[in-house]
mmCIF file of C-alpha atoms in Angstrom:
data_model
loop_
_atom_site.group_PDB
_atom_site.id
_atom_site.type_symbol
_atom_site.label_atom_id
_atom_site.label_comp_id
_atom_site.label_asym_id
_atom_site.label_seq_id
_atom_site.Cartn_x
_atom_site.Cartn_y
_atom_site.Cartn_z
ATOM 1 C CA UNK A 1 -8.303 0.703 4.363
ATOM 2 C CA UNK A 2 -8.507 -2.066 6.858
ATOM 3 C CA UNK A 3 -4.989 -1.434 8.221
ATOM 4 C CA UNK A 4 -5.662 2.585 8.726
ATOM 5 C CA UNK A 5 -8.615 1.786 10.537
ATOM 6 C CA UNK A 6 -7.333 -0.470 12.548
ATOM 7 C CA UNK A 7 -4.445 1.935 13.158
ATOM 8 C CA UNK A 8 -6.840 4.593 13.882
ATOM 9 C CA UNK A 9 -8.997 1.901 16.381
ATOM 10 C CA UNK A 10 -5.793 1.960 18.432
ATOM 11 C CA UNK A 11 -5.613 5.304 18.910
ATOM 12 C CA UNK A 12 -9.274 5.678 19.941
ATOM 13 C CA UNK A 13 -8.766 3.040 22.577
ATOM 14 C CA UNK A 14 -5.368 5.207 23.306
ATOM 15 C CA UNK A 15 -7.143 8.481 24.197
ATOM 16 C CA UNK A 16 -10.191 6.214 26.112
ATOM 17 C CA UNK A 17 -7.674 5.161 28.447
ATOM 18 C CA UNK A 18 -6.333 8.421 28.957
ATOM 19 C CA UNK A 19 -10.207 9.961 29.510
ATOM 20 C CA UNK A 20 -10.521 7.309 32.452
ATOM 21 C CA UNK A 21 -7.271 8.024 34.009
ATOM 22 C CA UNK A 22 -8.063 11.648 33.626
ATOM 23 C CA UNK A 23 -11.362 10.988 35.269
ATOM 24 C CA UNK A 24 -14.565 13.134 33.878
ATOM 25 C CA UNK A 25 -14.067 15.043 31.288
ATOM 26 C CA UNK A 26 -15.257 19.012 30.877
ATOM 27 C CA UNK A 27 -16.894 18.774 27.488
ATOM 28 C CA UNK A 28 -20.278 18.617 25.057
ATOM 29 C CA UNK A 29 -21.368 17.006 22.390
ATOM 30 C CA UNK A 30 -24.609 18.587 20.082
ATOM 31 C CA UNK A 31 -25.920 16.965 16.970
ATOM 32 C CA UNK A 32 -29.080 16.139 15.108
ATOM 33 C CA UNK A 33 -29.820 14.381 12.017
ATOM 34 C CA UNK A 34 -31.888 16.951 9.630
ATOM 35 C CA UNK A 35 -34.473 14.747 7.521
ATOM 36 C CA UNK A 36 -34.558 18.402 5.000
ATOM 37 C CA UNK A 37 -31.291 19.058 4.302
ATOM 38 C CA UNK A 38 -30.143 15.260 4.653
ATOM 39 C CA UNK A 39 -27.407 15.510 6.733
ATOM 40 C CA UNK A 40 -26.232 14.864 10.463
ATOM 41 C CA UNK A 41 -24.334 17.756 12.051
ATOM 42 C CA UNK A 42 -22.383 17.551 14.998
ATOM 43 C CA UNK A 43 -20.610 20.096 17.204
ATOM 44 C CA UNK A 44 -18.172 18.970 19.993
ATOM 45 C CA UNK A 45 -16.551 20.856 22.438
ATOM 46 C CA UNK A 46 -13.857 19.775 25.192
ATOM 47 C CA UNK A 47 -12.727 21.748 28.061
ATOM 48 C CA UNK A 48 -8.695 21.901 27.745
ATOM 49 C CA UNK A 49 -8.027 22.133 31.439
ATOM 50 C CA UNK A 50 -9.693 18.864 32.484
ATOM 51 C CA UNK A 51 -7.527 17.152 30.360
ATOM 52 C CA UNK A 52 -4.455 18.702 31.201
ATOM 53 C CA UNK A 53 -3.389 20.121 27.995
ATOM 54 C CA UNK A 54 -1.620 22.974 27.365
ATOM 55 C CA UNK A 55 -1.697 25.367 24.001
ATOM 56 C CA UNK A 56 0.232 25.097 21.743
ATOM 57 C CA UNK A 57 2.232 22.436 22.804
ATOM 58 C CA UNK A 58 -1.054 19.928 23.191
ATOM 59 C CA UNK A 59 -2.698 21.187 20.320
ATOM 60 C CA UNK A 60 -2.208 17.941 18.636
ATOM 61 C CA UNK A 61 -3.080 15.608 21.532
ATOM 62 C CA UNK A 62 -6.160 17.520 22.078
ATOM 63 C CA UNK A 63 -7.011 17.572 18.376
ATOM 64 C CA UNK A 64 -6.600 13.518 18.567
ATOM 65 C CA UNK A 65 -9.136 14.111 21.715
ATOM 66 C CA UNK A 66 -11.445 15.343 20.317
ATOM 67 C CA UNK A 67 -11.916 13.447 17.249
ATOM 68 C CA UNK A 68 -11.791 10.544 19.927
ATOM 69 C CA UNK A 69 -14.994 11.893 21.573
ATOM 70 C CA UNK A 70 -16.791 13.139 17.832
ATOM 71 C CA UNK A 71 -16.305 9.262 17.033
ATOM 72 C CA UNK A 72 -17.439 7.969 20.324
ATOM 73 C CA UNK A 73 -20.754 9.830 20.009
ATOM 74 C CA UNK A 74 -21.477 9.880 16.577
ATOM 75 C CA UNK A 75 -20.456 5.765 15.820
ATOM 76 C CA UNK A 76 -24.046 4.579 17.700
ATOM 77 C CA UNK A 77 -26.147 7.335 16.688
ATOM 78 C CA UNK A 78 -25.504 6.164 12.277
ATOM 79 C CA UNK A 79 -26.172 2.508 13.797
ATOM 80 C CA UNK A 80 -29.533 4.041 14.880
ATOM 81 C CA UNK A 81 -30.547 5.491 11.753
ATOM 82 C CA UNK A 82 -33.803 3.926 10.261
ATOM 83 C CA UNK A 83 -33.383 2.337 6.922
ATOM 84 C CA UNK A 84 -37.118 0.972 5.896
ATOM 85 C CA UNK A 85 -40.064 0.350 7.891
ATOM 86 C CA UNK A 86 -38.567 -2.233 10.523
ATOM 87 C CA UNK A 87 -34.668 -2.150 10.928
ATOM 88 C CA UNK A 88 -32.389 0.433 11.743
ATOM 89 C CA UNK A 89 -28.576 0.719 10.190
ATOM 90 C CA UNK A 90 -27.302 -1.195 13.255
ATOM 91 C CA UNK A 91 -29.190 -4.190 12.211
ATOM 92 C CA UNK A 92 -27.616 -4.831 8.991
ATOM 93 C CA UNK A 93 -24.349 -4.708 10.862
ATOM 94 C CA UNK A 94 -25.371 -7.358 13.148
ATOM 95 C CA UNK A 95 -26.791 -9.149 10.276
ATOM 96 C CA UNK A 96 -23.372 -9.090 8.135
ATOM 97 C CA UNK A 97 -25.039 -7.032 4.909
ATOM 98 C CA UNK A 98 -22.870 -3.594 5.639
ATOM 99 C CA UNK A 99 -19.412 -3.809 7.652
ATOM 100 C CA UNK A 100 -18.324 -1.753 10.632
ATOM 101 C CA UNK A 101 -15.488 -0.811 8.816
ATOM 102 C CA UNK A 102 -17.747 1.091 5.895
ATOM 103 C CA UNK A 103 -20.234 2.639 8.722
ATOM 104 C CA UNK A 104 -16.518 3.726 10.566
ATOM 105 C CA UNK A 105 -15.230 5.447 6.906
ATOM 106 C CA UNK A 106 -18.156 6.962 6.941
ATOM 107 C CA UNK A 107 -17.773 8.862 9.940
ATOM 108 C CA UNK A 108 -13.867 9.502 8.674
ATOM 109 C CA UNK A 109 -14.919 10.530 5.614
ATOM 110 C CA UNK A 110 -17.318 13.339 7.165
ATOM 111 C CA UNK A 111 -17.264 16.950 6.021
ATOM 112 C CA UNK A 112 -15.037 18.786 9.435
ATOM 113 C CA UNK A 113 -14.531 22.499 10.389
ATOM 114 C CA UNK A 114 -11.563 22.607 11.890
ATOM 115 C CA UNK A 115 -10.968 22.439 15.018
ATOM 116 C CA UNK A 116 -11.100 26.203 16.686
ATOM 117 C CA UNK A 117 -9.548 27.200 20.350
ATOM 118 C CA UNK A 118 -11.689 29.417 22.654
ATOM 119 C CA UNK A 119 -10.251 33.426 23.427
ATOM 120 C CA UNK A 120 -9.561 32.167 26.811
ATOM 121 C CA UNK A 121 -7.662 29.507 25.764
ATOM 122 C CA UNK A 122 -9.930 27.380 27.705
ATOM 123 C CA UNK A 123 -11.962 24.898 25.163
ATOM 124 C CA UNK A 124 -11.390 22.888 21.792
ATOM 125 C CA UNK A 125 -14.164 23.179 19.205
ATOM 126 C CA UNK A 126 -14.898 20.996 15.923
ATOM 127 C CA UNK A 127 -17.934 20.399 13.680
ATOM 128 C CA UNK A 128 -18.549 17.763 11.758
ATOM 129 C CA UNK A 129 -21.477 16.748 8.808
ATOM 130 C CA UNK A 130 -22.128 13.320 7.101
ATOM 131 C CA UNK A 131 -24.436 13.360 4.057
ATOM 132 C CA UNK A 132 -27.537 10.952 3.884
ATOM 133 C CA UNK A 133 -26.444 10.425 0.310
ATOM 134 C CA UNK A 134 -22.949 8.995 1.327
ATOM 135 C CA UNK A 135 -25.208 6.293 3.952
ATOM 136 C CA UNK A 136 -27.531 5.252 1.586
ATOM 137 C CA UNK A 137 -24.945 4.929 -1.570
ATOM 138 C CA UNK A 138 -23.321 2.240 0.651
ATOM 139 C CA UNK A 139 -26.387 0.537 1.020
ATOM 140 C CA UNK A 140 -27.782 0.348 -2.623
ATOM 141 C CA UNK A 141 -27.155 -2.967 -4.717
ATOM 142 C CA UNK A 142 -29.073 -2.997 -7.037
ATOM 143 C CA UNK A 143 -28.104 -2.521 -10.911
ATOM 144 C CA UNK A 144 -30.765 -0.793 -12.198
ATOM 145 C CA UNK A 145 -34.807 0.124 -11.782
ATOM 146 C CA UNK A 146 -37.080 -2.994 -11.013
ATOM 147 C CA UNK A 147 -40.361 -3.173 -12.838
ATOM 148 C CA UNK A 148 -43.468 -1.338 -11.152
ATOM 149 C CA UNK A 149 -46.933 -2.789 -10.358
ATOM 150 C CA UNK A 150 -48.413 -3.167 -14.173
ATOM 151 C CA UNK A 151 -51.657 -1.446 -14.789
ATOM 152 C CA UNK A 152 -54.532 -3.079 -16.875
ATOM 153 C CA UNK A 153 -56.334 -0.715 -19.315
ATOM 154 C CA UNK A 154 -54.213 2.062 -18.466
ATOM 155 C CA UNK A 155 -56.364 5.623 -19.201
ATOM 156 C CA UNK A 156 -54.674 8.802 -20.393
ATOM 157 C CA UNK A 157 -53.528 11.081 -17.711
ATOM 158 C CA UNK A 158 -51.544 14.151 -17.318
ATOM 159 C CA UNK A 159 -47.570 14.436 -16.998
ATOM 160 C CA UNK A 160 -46.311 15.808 -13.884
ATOM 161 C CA UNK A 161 -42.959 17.488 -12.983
ATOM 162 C CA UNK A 162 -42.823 15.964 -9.394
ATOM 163 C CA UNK A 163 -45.286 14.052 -6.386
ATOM 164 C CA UNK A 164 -45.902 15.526 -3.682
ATOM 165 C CA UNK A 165 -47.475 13.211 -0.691
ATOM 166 C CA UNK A 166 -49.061 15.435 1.947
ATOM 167 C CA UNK A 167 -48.916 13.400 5.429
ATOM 168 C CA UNK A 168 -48.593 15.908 7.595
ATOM 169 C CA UNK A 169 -51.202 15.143 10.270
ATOM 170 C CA UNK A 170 -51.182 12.514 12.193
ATOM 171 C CA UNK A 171 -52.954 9.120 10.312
ATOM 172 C CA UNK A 172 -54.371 5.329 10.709
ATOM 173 C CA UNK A 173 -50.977 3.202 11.097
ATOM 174 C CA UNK A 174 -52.617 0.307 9.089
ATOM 175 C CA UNK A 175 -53.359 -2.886 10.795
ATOM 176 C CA UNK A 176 -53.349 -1.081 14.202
ATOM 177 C CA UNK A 177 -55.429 0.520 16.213
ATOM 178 C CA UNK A 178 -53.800 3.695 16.604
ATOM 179 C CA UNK A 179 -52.495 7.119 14.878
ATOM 180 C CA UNK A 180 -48.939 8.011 14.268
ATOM 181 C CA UNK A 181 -46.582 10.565 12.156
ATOM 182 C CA UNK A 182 -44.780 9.440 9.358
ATOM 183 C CA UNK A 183 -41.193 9.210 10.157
ATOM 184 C CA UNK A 184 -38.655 9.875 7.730
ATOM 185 C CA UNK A 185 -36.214 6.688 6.675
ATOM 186 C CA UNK A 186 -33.754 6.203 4.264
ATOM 187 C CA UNK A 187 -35.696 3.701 2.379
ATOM 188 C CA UNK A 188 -39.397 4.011 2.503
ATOM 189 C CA UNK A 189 -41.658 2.453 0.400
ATOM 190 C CA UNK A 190 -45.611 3.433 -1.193
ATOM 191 C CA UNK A 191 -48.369 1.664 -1.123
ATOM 192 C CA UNK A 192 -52.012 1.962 -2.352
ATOM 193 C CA UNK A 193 -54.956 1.596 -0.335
ATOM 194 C CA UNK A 194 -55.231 -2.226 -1.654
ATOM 195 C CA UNK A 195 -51.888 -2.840 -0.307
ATOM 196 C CA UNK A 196 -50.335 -3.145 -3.719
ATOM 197 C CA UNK A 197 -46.805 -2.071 -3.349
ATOM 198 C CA UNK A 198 -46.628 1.166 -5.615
ATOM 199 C CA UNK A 199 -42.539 2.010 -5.430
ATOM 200 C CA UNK A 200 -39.458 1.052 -3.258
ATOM 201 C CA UNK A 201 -35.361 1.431 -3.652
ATOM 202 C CA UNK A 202 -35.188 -1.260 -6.162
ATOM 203 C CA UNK A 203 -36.740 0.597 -8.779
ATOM 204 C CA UNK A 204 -34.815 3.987 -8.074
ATOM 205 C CA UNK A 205 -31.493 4.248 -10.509
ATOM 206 C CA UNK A 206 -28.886 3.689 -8.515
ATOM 207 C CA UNK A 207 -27.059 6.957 -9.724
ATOM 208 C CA UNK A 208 -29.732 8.559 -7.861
ATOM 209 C CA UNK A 209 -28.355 8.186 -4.329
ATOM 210 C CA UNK A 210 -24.992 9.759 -5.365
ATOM 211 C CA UNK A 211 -26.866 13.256 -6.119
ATOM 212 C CA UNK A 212 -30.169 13.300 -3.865
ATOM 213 C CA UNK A 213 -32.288 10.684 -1.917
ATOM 214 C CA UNK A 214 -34.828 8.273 -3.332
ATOM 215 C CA UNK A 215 -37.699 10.331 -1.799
ATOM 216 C CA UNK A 216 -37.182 13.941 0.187
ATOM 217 C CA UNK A 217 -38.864 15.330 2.912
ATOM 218 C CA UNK A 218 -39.879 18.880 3.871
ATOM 219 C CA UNK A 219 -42.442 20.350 6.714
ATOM 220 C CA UNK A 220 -45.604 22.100 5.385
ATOM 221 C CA UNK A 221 -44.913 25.283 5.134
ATOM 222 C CA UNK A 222 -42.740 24.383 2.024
ATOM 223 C CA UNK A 223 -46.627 23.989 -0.172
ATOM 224 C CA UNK A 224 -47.938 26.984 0.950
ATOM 225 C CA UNK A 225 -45.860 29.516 -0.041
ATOM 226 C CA UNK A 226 -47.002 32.752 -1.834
ATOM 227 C CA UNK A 227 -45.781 31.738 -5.369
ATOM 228 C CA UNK A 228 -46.910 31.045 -8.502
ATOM 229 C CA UNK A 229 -47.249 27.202 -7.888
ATOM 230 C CA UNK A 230 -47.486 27.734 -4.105
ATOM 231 C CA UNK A 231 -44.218 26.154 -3.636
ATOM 232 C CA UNK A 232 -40.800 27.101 -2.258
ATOM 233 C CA UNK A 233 -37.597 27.525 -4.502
ATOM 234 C CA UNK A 234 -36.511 24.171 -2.170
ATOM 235 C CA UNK A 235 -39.065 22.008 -3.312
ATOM 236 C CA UNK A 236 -39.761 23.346 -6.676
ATOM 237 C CA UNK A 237 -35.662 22.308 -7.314
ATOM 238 C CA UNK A 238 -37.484 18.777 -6.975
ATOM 239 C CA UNK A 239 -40.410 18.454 -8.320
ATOM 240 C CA UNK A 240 -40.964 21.466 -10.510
ATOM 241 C CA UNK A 241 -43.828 23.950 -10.963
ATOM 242 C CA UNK A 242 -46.529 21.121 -11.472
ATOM 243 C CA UNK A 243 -46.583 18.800 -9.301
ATOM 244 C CA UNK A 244 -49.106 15.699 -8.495
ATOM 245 C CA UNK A 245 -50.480 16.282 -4.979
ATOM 246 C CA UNK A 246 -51.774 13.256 -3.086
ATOM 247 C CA UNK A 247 -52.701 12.732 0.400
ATOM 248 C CA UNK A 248 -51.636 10.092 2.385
ATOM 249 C CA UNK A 249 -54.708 7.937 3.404
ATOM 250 C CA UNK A 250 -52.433 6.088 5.885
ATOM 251 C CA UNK A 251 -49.171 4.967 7.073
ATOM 252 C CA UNK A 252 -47.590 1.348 7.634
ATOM 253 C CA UNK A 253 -44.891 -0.196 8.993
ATOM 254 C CA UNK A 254 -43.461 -1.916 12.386
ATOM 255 C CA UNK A 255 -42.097 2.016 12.558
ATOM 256 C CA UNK A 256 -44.591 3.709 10.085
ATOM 257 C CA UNK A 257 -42.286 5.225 7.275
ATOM 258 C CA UNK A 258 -44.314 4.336 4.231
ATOM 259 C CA UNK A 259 -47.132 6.159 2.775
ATOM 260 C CA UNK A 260 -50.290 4.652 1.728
ATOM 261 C CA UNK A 261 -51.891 6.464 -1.075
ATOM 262 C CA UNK A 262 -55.121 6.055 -2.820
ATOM 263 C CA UNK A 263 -55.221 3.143 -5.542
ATOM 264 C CA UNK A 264 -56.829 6.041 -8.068
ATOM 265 C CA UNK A 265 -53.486 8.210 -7.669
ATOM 266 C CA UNK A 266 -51.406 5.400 -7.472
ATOM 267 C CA UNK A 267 -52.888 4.368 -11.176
ATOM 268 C CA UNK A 268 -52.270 7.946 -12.409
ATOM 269 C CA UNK A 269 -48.559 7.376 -11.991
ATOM 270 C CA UNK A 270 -47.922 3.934 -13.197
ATOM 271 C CA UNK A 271 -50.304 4.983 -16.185
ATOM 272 C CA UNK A 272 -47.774 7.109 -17.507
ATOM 273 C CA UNK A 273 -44.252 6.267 -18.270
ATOM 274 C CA UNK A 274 -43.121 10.413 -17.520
ATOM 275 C CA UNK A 275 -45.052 9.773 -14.044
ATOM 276 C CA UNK A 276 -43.209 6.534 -13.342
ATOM 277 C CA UNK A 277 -40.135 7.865 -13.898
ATOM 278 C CA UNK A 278 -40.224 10.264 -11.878
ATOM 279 C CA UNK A 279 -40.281 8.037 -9.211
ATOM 280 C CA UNK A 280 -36.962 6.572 -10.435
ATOM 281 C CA UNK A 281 -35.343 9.889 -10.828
ATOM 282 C CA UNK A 282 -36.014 11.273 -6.652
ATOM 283 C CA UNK A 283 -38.446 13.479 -7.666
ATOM 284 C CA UNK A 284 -40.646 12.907 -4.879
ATOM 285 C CA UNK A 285 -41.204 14.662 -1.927
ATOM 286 C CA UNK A 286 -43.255 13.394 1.780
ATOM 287 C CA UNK A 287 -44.428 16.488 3.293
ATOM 288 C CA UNK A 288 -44.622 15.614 7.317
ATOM 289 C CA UNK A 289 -44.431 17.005 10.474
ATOM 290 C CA UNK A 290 -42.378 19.246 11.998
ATOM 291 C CA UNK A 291 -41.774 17.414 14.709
ATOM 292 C CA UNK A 292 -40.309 14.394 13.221
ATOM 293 C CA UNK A 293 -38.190 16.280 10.897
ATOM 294 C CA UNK A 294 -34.857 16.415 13.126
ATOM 295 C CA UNK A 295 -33.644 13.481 15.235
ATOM 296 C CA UNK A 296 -31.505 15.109 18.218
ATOM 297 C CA UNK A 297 -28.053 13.288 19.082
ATOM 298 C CA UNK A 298 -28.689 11.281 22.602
#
């Protein structure tokens, strides 16, 4: 793997010396990271004159080109993702826990359209997705669910197919003096209103992050839907027809990803072995806002 990348470093460097002879270059770049469906898209588009290619005879060179500039964009914005509360996938780079070489596979590895010439014959087109689930299964190592908060005198209480935290206004950042969102990260953890920490990746299976993501997230229009349990056919497939609801009391964090929850619906799930596990299983979902939902390529 290290040779082909290396191999494949050369020929980025290749093309960037060709864009700077060429001089600017005709050509876009659109993407977004989607905190619903778990994914980053991203749509680039060069302009086949500027560069002086030709079709068909270029088509390779400006295939190469274009997969230069897709991998030119898209390399900083996975270093920027947020992983937990206060460091962002960059940082583990620079702090020697994930290698450049896994973040680069990663953006080799992504799900492509094929690149698609204009009518005119004047632009190059390709898409290109990378799923959440692919980042975070490079990031998990642990070997199997850590032990949660133990309860003393735990009461009976009812089973639930699925949590639901509501946090979709804004709310106290604890510790601060200020109001914030919750924003989405890969890794978030809970916490009760004692500041008792309630769940985090270590005591998620590991198997987990090869189907779905430790914890979801959806907008609110997903739990009021005119359905039997309110619910959309999206978040239902998570956390069934019965649900625990909670609402956030608070967030926390140096970026405020984690929700803090009362201490009286934190006890209701670590009461209950079915509760707990559905923590372990992914079948939670953070309902936020809109606006923090989608994280636009810079």
């Amino acid at each position: 793997m290290k040779q082909k990348l290396t191999a494949i470093y050369a020929v980025m460097l290749f093309f960037s010396a060709v864009y700077s002879y060429a001089g600017q270059r005709d050509g876009k770049t659109n993407g977004f990271l989607d905190w619903i469906k778990m994914d980053i898209s991203t749509e680039v588009r060069l302009n086949l004159r500027s560069l002086g290619i030709t079709i068909p005879a270029g088509r390779n060179m400006a295939e190469n080109q274009l997969f230069s500039e897709y991998f030119s964009q898209i390399r900083p914005f996975i270093y920027s993702i947020p992983v937990d509360s206060s460091s962002v996938l960059g940082d583990l780079v620079k702090q020697g826990e994930l290698s450049p070489e896994t973040v680069d596979k990663l953006v080799f590895n992504a799900k492509a359209v094929p690149p698609s010439i204009s009518t005119d014959i004047q632009d190059i087109t390709a898409s290109y997705t990378i799923s959440l689930n692919a980042v975070c299964s490079v990031l998990v190592d642990h070997s199997g669910g850590a032990n949660f908060m133990h309860v003393i005198d735990p009461e009976p209480v009812a089973s639930y197919t699925g949590i639901i935290i509501i946090a979709k206004e804004a709310l106290p950042v604890h510790g601060k003096n200020t109001s914030a969102y919750l924003a989405p990260c890969l890794f978030p953890k809970i916490w009760d209103t004692e500041m008792n920490l309630v769940f985090d990746k270590t005591m998620t299976e590991p198997h987990i992050f090869h189907e779905s993501m430790m914890i979801s997230y959806m907008g609110s229009d997903h739990i009021f839907k005119r359905t039997p349990s309110g619910l959309s056919p999206e978040i239902e497939k998570i956390v069934g027809n019965r649900p625990l609801r909670i609402i956030a009391h608070a967030v926390f964090g140096i970026s405020p990803t984690d929700p803090i929850i009362d201490s009286d619906d934190a006890r209701v799930i670590l009461s209950s072995d079915i509760n707990k596990n559905l923590l372990r299983e992914g079948r939670v979902v953070i309902i936020t806002s809109d606006t923090v939902l989608k994280t636009n390529l810079k």
